[in-house]
Structure formats: structure tokens, C-alpha cells
mmCIF file of C-alpha atoms in Angstrom:
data_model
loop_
_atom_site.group_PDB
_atom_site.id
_atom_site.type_symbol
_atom_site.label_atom_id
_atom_site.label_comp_id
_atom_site.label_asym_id
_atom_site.label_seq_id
_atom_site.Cartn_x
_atom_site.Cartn_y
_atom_site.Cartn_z
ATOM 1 C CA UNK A 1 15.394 -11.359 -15.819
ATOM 2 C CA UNK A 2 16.565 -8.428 -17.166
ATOM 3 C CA UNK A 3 15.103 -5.786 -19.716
ATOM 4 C CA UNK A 4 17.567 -7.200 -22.518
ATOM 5 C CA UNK A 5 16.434 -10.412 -21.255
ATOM 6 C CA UNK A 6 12.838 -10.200 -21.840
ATOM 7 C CA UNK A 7 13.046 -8.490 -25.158
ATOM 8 C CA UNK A 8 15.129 -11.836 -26.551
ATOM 9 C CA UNK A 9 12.589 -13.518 -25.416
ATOM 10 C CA UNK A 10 10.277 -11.308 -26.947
ATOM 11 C CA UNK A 11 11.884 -11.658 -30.309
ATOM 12 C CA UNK A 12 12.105 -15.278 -29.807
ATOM 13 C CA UNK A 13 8.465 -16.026 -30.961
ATOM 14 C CA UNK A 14 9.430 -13.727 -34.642
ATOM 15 C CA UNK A 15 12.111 -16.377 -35.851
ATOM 16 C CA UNK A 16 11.038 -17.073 -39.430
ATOM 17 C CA UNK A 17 9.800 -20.545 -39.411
ATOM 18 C CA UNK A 18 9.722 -23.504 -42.423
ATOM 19 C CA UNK A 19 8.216 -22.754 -45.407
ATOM 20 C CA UNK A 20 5.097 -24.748 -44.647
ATOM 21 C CA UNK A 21 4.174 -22.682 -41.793
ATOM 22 C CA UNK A 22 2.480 -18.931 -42.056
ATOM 23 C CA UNK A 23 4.675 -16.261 -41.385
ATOM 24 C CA UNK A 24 2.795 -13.327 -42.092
ATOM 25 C CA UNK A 25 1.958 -13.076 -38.243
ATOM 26 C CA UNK A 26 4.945 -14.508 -36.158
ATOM 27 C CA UNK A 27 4.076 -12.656 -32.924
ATOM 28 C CA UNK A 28 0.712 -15.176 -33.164
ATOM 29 C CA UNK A 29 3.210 -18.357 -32.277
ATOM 30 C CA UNK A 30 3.575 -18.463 -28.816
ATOM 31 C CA UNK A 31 7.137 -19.785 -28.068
ATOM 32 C CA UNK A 32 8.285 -22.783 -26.398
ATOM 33 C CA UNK A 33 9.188 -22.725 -22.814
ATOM 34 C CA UNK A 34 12.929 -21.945 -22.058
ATOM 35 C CA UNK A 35 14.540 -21.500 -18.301
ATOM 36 C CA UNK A 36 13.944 -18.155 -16.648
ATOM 37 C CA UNK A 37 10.670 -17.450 -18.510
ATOM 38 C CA UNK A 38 8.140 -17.565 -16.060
ATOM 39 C CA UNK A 39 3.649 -18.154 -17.143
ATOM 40 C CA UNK A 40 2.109 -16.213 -14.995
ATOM 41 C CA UNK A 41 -1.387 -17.118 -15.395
ATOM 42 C CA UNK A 42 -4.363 -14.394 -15.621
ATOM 43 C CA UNK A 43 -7.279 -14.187 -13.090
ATOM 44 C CA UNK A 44 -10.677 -14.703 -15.052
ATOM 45 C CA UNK A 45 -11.923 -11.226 -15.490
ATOM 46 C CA UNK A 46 -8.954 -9.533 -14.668
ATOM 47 C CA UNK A 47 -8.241 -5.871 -15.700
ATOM 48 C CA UNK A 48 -5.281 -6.002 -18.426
ATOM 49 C CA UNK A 49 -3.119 -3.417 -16.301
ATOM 50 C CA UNK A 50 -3.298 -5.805 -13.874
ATOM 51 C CA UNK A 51 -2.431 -8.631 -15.497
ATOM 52 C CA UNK A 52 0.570 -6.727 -17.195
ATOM 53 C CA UNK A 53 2.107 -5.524 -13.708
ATOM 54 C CA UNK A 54 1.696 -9.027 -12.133
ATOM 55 C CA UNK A 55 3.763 -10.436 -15.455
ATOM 56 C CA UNK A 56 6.364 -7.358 -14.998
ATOM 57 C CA UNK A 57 6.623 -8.259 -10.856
ATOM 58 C CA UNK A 58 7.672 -12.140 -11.693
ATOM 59 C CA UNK A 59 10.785 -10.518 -14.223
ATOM 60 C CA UNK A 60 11.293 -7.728 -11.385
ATOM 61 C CA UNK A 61 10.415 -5.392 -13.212
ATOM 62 C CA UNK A 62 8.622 -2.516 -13.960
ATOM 63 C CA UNK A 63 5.089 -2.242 -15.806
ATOM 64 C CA UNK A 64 7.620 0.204 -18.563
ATOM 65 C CA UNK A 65 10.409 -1.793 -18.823
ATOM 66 C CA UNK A 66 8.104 -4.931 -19.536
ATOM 67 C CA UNK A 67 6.551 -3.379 -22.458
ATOM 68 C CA UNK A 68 9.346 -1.747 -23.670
ATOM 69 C CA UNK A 69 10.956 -5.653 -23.997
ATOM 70 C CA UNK A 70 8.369 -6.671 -25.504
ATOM 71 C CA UNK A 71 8.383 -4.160 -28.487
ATOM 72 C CA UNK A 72 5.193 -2.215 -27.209
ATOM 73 C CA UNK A 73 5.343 1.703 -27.275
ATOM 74 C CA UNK A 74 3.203 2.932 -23.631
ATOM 75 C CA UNK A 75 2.226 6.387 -23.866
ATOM 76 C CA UNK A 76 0.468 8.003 -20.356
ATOM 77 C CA UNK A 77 0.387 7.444 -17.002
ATOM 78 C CA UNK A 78 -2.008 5.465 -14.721
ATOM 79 C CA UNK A 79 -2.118 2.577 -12.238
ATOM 80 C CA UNK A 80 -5.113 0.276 -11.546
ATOM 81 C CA UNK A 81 -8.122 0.219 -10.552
ATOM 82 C CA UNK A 82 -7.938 3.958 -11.405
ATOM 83 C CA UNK A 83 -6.723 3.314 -14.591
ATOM 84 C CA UNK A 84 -6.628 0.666 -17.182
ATOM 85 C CA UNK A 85 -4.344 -0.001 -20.107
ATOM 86 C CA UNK A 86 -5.604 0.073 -23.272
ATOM 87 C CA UNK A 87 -3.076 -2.424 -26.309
ATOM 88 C CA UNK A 88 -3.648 -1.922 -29.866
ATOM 89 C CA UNK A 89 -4.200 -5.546 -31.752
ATOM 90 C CA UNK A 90 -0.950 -6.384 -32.656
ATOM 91 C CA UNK A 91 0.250 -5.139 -28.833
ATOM 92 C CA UNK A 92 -1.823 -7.959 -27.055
ATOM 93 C CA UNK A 93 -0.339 -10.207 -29.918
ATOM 94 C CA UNK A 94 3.537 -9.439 -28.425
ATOM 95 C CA UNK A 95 1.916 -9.651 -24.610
ATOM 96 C CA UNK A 96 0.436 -12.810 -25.247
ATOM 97 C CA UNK A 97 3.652 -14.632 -27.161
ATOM 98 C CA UNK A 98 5.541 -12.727 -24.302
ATOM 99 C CA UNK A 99 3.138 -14.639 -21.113
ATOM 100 C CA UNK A 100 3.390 -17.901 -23.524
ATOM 101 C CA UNK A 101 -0.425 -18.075 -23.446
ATOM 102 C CA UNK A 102 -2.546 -18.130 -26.483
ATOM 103 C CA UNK A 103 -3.824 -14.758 -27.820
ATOM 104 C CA UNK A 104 -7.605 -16.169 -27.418
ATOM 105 C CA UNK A 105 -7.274 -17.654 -24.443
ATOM 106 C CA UNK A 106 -5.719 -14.380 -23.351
ATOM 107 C CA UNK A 107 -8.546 -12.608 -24.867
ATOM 108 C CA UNK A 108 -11.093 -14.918 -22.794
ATOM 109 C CA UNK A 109 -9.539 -13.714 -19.639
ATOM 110 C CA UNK A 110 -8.932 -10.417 -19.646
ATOM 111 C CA UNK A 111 -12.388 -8.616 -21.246
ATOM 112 C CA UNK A 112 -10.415 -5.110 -21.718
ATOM 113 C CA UNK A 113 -8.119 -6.995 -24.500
ATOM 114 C CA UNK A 114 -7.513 -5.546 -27.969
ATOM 115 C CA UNK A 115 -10.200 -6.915 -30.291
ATOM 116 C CA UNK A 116 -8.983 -9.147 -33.314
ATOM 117 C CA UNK A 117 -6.536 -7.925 -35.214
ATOM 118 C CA UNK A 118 -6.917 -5.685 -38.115
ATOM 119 C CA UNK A 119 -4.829 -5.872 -41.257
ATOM 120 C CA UNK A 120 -3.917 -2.604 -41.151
ATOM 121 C CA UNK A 121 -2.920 -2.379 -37.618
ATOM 122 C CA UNK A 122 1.096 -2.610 -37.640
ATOM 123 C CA UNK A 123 1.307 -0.333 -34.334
ATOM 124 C CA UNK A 124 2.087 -2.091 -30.919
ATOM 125 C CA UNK A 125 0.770 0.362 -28.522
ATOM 126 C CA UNK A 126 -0.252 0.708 -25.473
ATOM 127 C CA UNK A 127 -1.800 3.953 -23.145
ATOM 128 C CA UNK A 128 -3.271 4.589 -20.062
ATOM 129 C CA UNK A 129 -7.385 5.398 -19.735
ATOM 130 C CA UNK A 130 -8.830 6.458 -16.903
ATOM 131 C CA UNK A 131 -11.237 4.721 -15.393
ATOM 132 C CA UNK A 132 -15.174 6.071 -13.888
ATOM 133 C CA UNK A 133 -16.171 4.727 -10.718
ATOM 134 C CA UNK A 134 -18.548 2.465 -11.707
ATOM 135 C CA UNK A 135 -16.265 0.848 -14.323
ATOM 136 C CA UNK A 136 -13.362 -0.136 -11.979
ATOM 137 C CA UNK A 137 -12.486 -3.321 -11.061
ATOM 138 C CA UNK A 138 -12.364 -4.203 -7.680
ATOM 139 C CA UNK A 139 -9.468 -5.978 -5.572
ATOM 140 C CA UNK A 140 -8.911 -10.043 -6.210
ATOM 141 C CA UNK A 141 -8.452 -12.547 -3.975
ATOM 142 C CA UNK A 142 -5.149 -12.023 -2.818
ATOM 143 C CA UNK A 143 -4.300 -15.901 -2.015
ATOM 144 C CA UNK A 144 -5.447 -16.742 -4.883
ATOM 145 C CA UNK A 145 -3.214 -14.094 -6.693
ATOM 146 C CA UNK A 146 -0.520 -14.653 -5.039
ATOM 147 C CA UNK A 147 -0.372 -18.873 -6.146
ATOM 148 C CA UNK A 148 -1.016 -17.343 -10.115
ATOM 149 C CA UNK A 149 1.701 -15.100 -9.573
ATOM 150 C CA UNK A 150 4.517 -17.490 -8.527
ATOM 151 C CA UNK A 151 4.890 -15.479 -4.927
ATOM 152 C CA UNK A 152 5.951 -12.313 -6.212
ATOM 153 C CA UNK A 153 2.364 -10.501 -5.311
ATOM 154 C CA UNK A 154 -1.021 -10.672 -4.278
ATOM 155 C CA UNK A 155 -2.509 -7.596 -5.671
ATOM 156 C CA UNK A 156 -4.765 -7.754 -8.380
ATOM 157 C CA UNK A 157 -7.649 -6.469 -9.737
ATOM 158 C CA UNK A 158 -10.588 -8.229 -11.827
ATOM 159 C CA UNK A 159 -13.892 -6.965 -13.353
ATOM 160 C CA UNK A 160 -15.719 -9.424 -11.293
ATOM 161 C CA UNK A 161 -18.898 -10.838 -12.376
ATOM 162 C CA UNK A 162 -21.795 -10.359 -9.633
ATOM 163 C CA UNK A 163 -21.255 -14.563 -9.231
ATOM 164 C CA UNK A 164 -17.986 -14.357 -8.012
ATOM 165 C CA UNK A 165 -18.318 -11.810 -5.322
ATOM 166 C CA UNK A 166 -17.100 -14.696 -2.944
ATOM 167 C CA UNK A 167 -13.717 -16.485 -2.660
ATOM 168 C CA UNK A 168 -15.120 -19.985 -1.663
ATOM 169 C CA UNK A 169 -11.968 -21.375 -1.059
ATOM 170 C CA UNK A 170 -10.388 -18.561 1.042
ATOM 171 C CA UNK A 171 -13.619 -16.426 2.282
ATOM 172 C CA UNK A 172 -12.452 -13.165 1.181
ATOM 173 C CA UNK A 173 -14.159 -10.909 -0.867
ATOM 174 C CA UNK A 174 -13.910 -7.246 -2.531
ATOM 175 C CA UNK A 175 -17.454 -5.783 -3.313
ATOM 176 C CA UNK A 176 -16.155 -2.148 -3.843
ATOM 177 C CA UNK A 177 -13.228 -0.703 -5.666
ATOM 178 C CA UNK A 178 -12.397 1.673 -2.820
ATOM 179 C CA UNK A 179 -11.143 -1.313 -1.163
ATOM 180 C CA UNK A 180 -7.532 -1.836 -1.033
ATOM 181 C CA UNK A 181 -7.876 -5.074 1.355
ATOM 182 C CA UNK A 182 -10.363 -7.677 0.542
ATOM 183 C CA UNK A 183 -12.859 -8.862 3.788
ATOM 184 C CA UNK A 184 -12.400 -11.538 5.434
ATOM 185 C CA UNK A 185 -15.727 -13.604 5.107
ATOM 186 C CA UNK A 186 -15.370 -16.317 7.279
ATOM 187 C CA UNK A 187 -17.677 -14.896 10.364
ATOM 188 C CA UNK A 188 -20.655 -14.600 7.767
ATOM 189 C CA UNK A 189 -20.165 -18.363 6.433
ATOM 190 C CA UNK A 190 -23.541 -18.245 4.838
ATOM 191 C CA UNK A 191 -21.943 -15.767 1.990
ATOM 192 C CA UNK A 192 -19.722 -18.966 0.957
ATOM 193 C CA UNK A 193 -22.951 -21.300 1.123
ATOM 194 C CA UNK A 194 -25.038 -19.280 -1.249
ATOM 195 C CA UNK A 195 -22.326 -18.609 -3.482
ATOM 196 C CA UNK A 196 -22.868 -22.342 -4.698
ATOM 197 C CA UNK A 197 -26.197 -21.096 -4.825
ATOM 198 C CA UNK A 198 -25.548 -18.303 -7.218
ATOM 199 C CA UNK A 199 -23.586 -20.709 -9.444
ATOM 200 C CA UNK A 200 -26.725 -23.063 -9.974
ATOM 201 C CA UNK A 201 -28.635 -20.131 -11.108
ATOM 202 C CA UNK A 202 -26.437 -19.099 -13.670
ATOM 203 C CA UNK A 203 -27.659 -22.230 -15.914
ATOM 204 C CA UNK A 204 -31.491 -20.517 -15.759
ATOM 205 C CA UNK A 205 -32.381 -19.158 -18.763
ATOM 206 C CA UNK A 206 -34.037 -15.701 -16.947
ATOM 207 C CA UNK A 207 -30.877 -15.700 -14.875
ATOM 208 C CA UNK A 208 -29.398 -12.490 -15.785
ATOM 209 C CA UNK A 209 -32.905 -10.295 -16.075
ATOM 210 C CA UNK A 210 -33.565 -11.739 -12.459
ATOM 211 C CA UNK A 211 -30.441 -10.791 -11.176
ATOM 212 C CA UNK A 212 -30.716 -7.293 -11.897
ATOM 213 C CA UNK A 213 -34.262 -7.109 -10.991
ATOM 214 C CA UNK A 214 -32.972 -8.787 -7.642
ATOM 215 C CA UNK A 215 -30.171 -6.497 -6.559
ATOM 216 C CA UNK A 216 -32.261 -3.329 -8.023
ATOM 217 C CA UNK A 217 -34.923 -4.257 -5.550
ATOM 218 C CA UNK A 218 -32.932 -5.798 -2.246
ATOM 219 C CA UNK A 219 -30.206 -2.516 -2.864
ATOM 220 C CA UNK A 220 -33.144 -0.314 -2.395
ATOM 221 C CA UNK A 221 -34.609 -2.404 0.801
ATOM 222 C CA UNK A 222 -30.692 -1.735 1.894
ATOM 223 C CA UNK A 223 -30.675 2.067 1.141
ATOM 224 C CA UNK A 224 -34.391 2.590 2.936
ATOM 225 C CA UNK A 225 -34.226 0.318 6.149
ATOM 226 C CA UNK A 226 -37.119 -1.788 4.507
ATOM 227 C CA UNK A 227 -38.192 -5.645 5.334
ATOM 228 C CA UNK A 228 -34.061 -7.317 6.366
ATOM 229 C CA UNK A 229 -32.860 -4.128 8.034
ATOM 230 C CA UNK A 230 -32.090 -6.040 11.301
ATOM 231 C CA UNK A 231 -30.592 -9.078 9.629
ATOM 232 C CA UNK A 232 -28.220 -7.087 7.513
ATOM 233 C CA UNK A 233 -27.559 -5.145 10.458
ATOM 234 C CA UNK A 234 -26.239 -8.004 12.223
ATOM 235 C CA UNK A 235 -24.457 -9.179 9.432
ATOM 236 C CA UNK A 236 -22.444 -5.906 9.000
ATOM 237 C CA UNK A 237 -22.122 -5.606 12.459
ATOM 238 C CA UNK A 238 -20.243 -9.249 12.189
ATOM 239 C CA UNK A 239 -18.213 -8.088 9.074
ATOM 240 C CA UNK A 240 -17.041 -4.869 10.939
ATOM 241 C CA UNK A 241 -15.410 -6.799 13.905
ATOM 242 C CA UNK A 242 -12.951 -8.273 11.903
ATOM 243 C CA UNK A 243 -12.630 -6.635 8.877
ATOM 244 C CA UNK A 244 -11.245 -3.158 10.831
ATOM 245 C CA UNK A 245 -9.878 -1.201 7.448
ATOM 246 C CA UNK A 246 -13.580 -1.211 6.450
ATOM 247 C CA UNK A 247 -14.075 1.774 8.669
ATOM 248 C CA UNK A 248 -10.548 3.534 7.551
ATOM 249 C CA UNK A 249 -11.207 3.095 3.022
ATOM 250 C CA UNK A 250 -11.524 7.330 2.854
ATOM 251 C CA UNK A 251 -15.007 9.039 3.014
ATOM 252 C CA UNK A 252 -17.000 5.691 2.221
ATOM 253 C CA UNK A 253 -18.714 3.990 5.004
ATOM 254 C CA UNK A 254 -18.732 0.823 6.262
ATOM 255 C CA UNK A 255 -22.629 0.380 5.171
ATOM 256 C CA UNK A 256 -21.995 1.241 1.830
ATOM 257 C CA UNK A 257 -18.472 -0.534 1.032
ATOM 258 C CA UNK A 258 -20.109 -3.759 2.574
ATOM 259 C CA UNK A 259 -23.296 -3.266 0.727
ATOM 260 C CA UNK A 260 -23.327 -5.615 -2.108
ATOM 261 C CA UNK A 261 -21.829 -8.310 0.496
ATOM 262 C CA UNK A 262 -24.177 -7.468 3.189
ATOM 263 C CA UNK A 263 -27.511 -8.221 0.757
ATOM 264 C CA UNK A 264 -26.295 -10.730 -1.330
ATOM 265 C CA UNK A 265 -27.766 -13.673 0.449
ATOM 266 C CA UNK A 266 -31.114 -12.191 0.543
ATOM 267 C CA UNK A 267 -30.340 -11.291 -3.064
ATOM 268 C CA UNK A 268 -29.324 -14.536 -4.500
ATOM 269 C CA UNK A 269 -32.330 -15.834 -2.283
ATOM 270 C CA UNK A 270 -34.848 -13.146 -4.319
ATOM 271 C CA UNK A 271 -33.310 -13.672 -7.832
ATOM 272 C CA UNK A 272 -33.765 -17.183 -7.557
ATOM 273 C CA UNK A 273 -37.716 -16.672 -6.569
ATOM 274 C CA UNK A 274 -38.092 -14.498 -9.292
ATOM 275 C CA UNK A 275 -36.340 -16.758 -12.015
ATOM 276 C CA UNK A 276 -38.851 -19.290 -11.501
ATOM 277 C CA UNK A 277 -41.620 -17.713 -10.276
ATOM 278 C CA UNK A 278 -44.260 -18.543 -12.486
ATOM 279 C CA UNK A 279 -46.122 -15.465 -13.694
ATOM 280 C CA UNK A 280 -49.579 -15.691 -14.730
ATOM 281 C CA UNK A 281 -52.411 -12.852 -15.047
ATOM 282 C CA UNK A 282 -54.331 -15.461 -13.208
ATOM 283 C CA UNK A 283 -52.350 -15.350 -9.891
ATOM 284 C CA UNK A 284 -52.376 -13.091 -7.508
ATOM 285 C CA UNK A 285 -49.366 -11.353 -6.740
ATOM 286 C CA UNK A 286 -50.039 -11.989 -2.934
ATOM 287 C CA UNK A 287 -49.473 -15.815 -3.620
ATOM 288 C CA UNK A 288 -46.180 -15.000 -5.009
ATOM 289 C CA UNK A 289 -45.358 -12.571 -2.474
ATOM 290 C CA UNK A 290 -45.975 -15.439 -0.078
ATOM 291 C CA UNK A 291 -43.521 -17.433 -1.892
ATOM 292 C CA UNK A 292 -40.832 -14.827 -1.985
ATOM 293 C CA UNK A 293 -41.241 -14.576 1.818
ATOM 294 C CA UNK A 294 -40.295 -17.959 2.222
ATOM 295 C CA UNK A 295 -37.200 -18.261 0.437
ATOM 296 C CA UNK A 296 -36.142 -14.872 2.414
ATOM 297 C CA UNK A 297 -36.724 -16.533 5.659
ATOM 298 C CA UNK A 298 -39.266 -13.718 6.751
ATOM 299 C CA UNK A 299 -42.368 -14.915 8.524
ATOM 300 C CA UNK A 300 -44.250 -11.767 7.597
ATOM 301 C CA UNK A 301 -43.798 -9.889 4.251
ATOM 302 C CA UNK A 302 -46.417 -6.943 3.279
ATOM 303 C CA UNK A 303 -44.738 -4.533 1.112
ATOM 304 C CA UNK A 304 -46.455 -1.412 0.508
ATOM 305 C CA UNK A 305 -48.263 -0.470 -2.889
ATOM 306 C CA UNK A 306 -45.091 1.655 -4.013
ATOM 307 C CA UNK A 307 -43.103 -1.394 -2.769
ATOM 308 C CA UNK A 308 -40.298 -1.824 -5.860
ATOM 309 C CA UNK A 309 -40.797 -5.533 -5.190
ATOM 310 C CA UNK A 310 -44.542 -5.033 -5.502
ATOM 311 C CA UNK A 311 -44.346 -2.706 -8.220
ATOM 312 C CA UNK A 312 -42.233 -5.223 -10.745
ATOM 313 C CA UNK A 313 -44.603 -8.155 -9.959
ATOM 314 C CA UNK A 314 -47.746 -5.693 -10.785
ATOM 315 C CA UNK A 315 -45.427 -5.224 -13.779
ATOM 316 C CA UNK A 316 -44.759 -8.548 -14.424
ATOM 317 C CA UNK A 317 -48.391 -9.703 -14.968
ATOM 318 C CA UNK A 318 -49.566 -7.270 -17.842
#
């Protein structure tokens, strides 16, 4: 479709309706469906410049030209995961009449979305913010990008919760923005099994908190060679062999762009211990430590005093 093309369509959701019906915010109405408008449907999480070049790739067009149809004024320059784009209120209100998806259901998947709108927002803007590090979403599954995006790509890029590091269906997975190319999961099947894992603890009420704790903790046993140095070893070692760009993503290494995949067995395995450990002043923390072994598979566990594992269940008791 061309530029002309998508701006009709655009200006097909502002035609004044019946007097019954509120016009005071036409580009609310999504429009009906009509040949050669295609719903490309967002990733959950998924960064909104993201979203916005997958729509512009199923017109054949550029990121630009799609906003520029659709009555939205882009001001910068940036691509993702570098960069994201930033709509004013009444911008995501064209985008979303424009995908033919409801602005809160929009909203629900794409968590950089404009806020509701304010009354005295008329401007339909867009611009380009970069992006730190540690704020950038990582690279999505591509198969299951490419079947949301009617073939045209499968590049996209989602602020991924920490459980949906794993693709079940496909076994690929992105843990670090640096990389371009998802790994391939599939020799390391037990990161698919505890994935289902990870689900079931989501529905514990100390989920979250032990989460954290969890990945604070095993992150540090990663970064220090402590207690599962051999295991994750192995398990790198398997990821490596046939996941070959891991060793050409820039100054990174392997060890660290593989981390969070790497420990997130033993992770999953420690979060769940600690969400339903039950903490009392009157238990030792040796008979929970003796727990926490168990579910990690380790037949001997003996952290030392400044242990961080140690340390929060000392915590954990006053």
C-alpha cells in the first residue's frame, strides 16, 4: 500500500458518525476492516518502535512514511533496541485506529505507550529517545514474529519479563540486548522444562520479592565461580556449540551474554525455595539451607558466613 494509501485509511476512522454516537474523539473508533489493510498484531511487551516498523514492513514501507500517513509528526532519529519512540496521547490514538486494534488493548501490549489522553493534548507526535543499556529490550522470538507479522519480518524487540526468557514453542531465546540473533535452546531442553516452572510461580504471592532475591544471589554464584560453577559450565559449553554468533556479538563474552540463560534453572529452582520457605526465628537457617540444596540438585551445600545466600536468610529471620 502506498503512502496516500495508508493516510485514507488513516482518515477513514475520522468520518463524522450519527448523531447518537460521540464525536469529540473520532481517532478512538477503530475502523472496520477493508482489503489491503493488513492487523499486524503486537508481541506482549514489545518496544513501540518495534511494533511501529513491523506495521510499516507489512505496507512496505518505511517507519517515516507510516507515520507521516497516519497524521503523526516524528521528530529525531533512532532505531531499536538503541532507541525507542516516544507518541504523544492523541499519536497512539491515530497508531492504534491505523493497526485496527483497540487503543487499550494496544496500551496492554506495548508498556512504552502514551498514557491516557489528556484534554489538552491536540499534538500527534512522535520522537526518538535513546535508550541506556539496562533499559533496552532484547531480540523476540523471531518465528514467532515472523507468524504476527504476516511474513514480512522476524525482527522484533520486546521488554521481556524475566518469565518469558524462553520460547517454549520454538527454544530460542534472547537474554541480552547485544544480541542480534536469538539462541537456539534446544541442546539445554531443561531451560524449556522450567520455564513451565517459572509460570506456576508467578501465581505466589512472594513471587516477585523472591525472584529478585533469586537472580541477585545465583548472578553472584555466576560472577564468583561459587557452588554450580561446573554445571553452568557445561551448560554454556552446550549453548556455545551451536549458538556460534555468541562468540562474534562485539566486546561481550559468551559467559556474560549467556548469563541470565545459563543460571536460570538454578534460579527458578532457588526462587521457588525461597517463596515458600517458611521463615521462622525458631529454625535454623541450616535446615533451610538443607532444603535449598535439594531443590538445586547439590548433594553438599555449605556457603560461607559472607555467603549472599546465607546472608539474606540471617536477614530473613530478624
Amino acid at each position: 500500500m502506498s503512502r496516500t494509501g495508508v493516510a485514507a485509511r488513516a482518515r477513514a476512522a475520522t468520518v463524522p458518525a450519527q448523531p447518537s454516537v460521540d464525536t469529540t474523539a473520532p481517532w478512538l473508533r477503530t475502523p472496520s476492516a477493508a482489503p489491503g489493510v493488513f492487523r499486524v498484531r503486537p508481541l506482549p511487551g514489545e518496544a513501540t518502535a518495534s511494533y511501529v516498523q513491523r506495521l510499516a514492513n507489512a505496507y512496505q514501507l518505511t517507519l517515516p512514511q507510516l507515520l507521516d500517513g497516519a497524521d503523526i509528526t516524528l521528530t529525531g532519529h533512532g532505531t531499536p533496541p538503541a532507541a525507542e519512540l516516544i507518541l504523544t496521547p492523541r499519536a497512539a490514538q491515530h497508531l492504534a485506529a491505523l493497526a485496527r486494534i483497540p487503543l487499550p488493548h494496544l496500551r496492554r501490549a506495548l508498556p512504552h505507550l502514551a498514557l491516557p489522553d489528556d484534554a489538552h493534548d491536540t499534538v500527534a507526535a512522535a520522537r526518538w529517545k535513546r535508550l541506556e543499556a539496562g533499559q533496552q529490550p532484547v531480540r523476540a522470538c523471531p518465528l514467532c514474529t515472523r507468524h504476527r507479522s504476516h511474513g514480512t519480518t522476524d525482527t522484533a524487540w520486546v521488554h521481556r519479563p524475566p518469565h518469558r526468557l524462553v520460547c517454549p514453542r520454538h527454544h530460542q531465546a534472547a537474554p541480552d540486548p547485544r544480541l542480534t540473533s536469538p539462541i537456539q535452546a534446544w541442546t539445554a531442553p531443561e531451560l524449556t522444562a522450567v520455564h513451565y516452572a517459572h509460570q506456576r510461580l508467578q501465581r505466589h504471592p512472594r513471587a516477585a520479592t523472591a525472584w529478585t532475591t533469586a537472580r541477585a544471589i545465583s548472578t553472584r554464584w555466576y560472577d564468583h565461580h561459587q557452588h554450580l560453577t561446573h554445571r553452568w559450565h557445561t551448560r554454556l559449553g552446550q549453548l556455545c556449540a551451536t549458538n556460534p554468533h555468541l562468540a562474534t556479538a562485539g566486546s561481550a563474552s559468551p559467559a556474560l551474554l549467556a548469563r541470565d540463560l545459563v543460571i536460570y534453572p538454578e534460579t527458578v529452582a532457588l526462587a521457588r525455595a525461597l517463596a515458600t520457605l517458611p521463615f521462622s526465628a525458631h529454625r535454623p537457617a541450616n535446615g533451610a539451607l538443607a532444603l535449598i540444596a535439594q531443590r538445586l540438585g547439590l548433594p553438599r551445600f555449605t556457603p560461607a558466613a559472607n555467603d549472599p545466600l546465607r546472608a539474606y536468610l540471617t536477614h530473613a529471620r530478624r
